Amino acid sequence: MKHPMRSTLAVAWLLCAAGAASAAPAAGKPTPAAPGDFGPPRGEVIHAILTSPPMVPPPIHRDHPAKVIVELEVREVEKEISEGVSYTFWTFGGTTPGSFIRVRQGDTVEFHLKNHPDNKMPHNIDLHGVTGPGGGAASSFTAPGHESQFTFKALNQGIYVYHCATAPVGMHIANGMYGLMLVEPPEGMKPVDHEYYVMQGDFYTVGKYRERGHQDFDMQRAIDERPTYVLFNGSEGSLVGEHALKAKVGDEVRLFVGNGGPNLVSSFHVIGAIFDRVRYEGGLHEQENVQTTLIPSGGAAIVEFHVRVPGSYVLVDHSIFRAFNKGALAILKADGAEDKTIYSGKEVDSVYLGDKAANLAAVSEARAAEASGTLTKEQQIKAGQSRFTGTCSVCHQGNGAGLAGVFPPLAGSDFLMADKQRAIGIVLNGLTGKVTVNGSEFNSVMPPMSQLNDDELANILTFVRNSWGNSGDAVSADEVRKTRAATKRPEGAAH
Ligand SMILES: [Cu+2]
């Protein structure tokens, strides 16, 4: 793991906070009463329930302001950011985004920030829902093995981001140190069928997208704002497959959607749904019938919609390369009866899910086998099949038959089987101009697929060369690597 310059830790941010504090109010002018100050806390002291994403703590049914104790522990943990790719996340509560905090407007919150003794870095917290310099940052600087405490009154209702603000601030946020705090209005929120917690973040690794193994944080990429990953809930797999959000037809769903950044603004969209209501920027105003809502870095929104037709709804950042090439994609799976009067049917999977719809177990198995030097052709075929879906199948079709006059067949293709080296080159670099496959001529364009990693491409071609009547030897990642290295590309287009 890389270490930041320890000597400058926290200095920049603390200076900032001190500057704000020294701006004294005009002498003699009384401070107007705060809107959400309902007096001193009453009743029993409450220990806040914190939840890991995508869960949200239960609604608060309380008619008075209380003293609420929040205990949040910072943990530096190694986790999977993508299949076969690990990353050292710095977290509030063990997850990225951090634990969800839910309090009532007017509550007095006694905040305890603990920094686990095994951690390497000091941390603190800036809660956007706090009124006061630094949002708590200046009072919560905590070394590993220590605990800080401060108290604030939750004056304003709304959905608020919190994040670490220890220098280098950008690095702490990029490593996953952000989360949401909901300050409920005194009367509570309208009940809905499901509440979920989703938060976007951008990540910067030394290796490229889906490059295997442990990946370090890349400071220069972060400064240049060129993320390797843009993710919901800190991992490509966090909200797909068995981890997809769930609902039933007829349900009303409320999503608390945050954006931790550190750099990007999110164009948050759910494919196939229209938001009935959006509390944009987390404020009090509502907009209705929204297709895409903008969520600033360090901001949040509350979106609500009804699920009326069963199937997969895809949550994306509609800056769409982020969804398909950097991971900003999550699924809400709705079960229930079809309503053909609203929508005639046909699953969205093949169009929008791409390889996220596939079972990744075969991919993990192949990766593990490759690492231990025991990879078999059968394992490559299975893993290749998962990646073929949504990558090649859009044109060559799921059964490899192609489309007469438009996309040549891969099934039983004499052209494909004649030259393995050429086939690797076609996938890496694309193909244009006349080709004759099984006696039929095609004259079209296949785009380059150089975004695929060496082993992904090797597995796909091994699958294709051993399916639908084809039979050939395996394609190795090494063969792909050599072909890639031998290809000249324009400056800046190097994959
Ligand atoms: Cu931190």
PDB file of N, CA and C and ligand atoms in Angstrom, residues 74 90 92 122-124 164-166 172 177, ligand 1:
ATOM      1  N   VAL A  74     -14.067   3.416  12.128  1.00  0.00           N
ATOM      2  CA  VAL A  74     -13.356   3.424  10.847  1.00  0.00           C
ATOM      3  C   VAL A  74     -12.529   2.153  10.743  1.00  0.00           C
ATOM      4  N   TRP A  90     -10.886   2.369   2.687  1.00  0.00           N
ATOM      5  CA  TRP A  90     -10.940   2.980   4.010  1.00  0.00           C
ATOM      6  C   TRP A  90     -12.420   3.271   4.242  1.00  0.00           C
ATOM      7  N   PHE A  92     -16.148   3.779   6.777  1.00  0.00           N
ATOM      8  CA  PHE A  92     -16.885   4.095   7.996  1.00  0.00           C
ATOM      9  C   PHE A  92     -17.807   2.915   8.284  1.00  0.00           C
ATOM     10  N   PRO A 122      -4.686   8.176  10.213  1.00  0.00           N
ATOM     11  CA  PRO A 122      -5.633   8.936  11.021  1.00  0.00           C
ATOM     12  C   PRO A 122      -6.846   9.287  10.150  1.00  0.00           C
ATOM     13  N   HIS A 123      -8.004   9.484  10.757  1.00  0.00           N
ATOM     14  CA  HIS A 123      -9.212   9.840  10.011  1.00  0.00           C
ATOM     15  C   HIS A 123     -10.047  10.807  10.840  1.00  0.00           C
ATOM     16  N   ASN A 124     -11.036  11.426  10.196  1.00  0.00           N
ATOM     17  CA  ASN A 124     -12.006  12.248  10.914  1.00  0.00           C
ATOM     18  C   ASN A 124     -13.311  12.203  10.133  1.00  0.00           C
ATOM     19  N   CYS A 164     -14.808  11.556   5.124  1.00  0.00           N
ATOM     20  CA  CYS A 164     -13.585  11.830   5.854  1.00  0.00           C
ATOM     21  C   CYS A 164     -12.984  13.107   5.279  1.00  0.00           C
ATOM     22  N   ALA A 165     -12.345  13.907   6.127  1.00  0.00           N
ATOM     23  CA  ALA A 165     -11.752  15.158   5.664  1.00  0.00           C
ATOM     24  C   ALA A 165     -10.337  15.304   6.192  1.00  0.00           C
ATOM     25  N   THR A 166      -9.639  14.189   6.266  1.00  0.00           N
ATOM     26  CA  THR A 166      -8.242  14.207   6.683  1.00  0.00           C
ATOM     27  C   THR A 166      -7.364  14.302   5.438  1.00  0.00           C
ATOM     28  N   HIS A 172      -8.650  10.160   0.852  1.00  0.00           N
ATOM     29  CA  HIS A 172      -9.516   9.472   1.818  1.00  0.00           C
ATOM     30  C   HIS A 172     -10.900   9.228   1.225  1.00  0.00           C
ATOM     31  N   MET A 177     -14.342   6.678   1.772  1.00  0.00           N
ATOM     32  CA  MET A 177     -14.781   7.206   3.068  1.00  0.00           C
ATOM     33  C   MET A 177     -15.905   8.223   2.933  1.00  0.00           C
TER      34      MET A 177
HETATM   35 CU    CU B   1      -9.980   9.082   6.370  1.00  0.00          CU
END
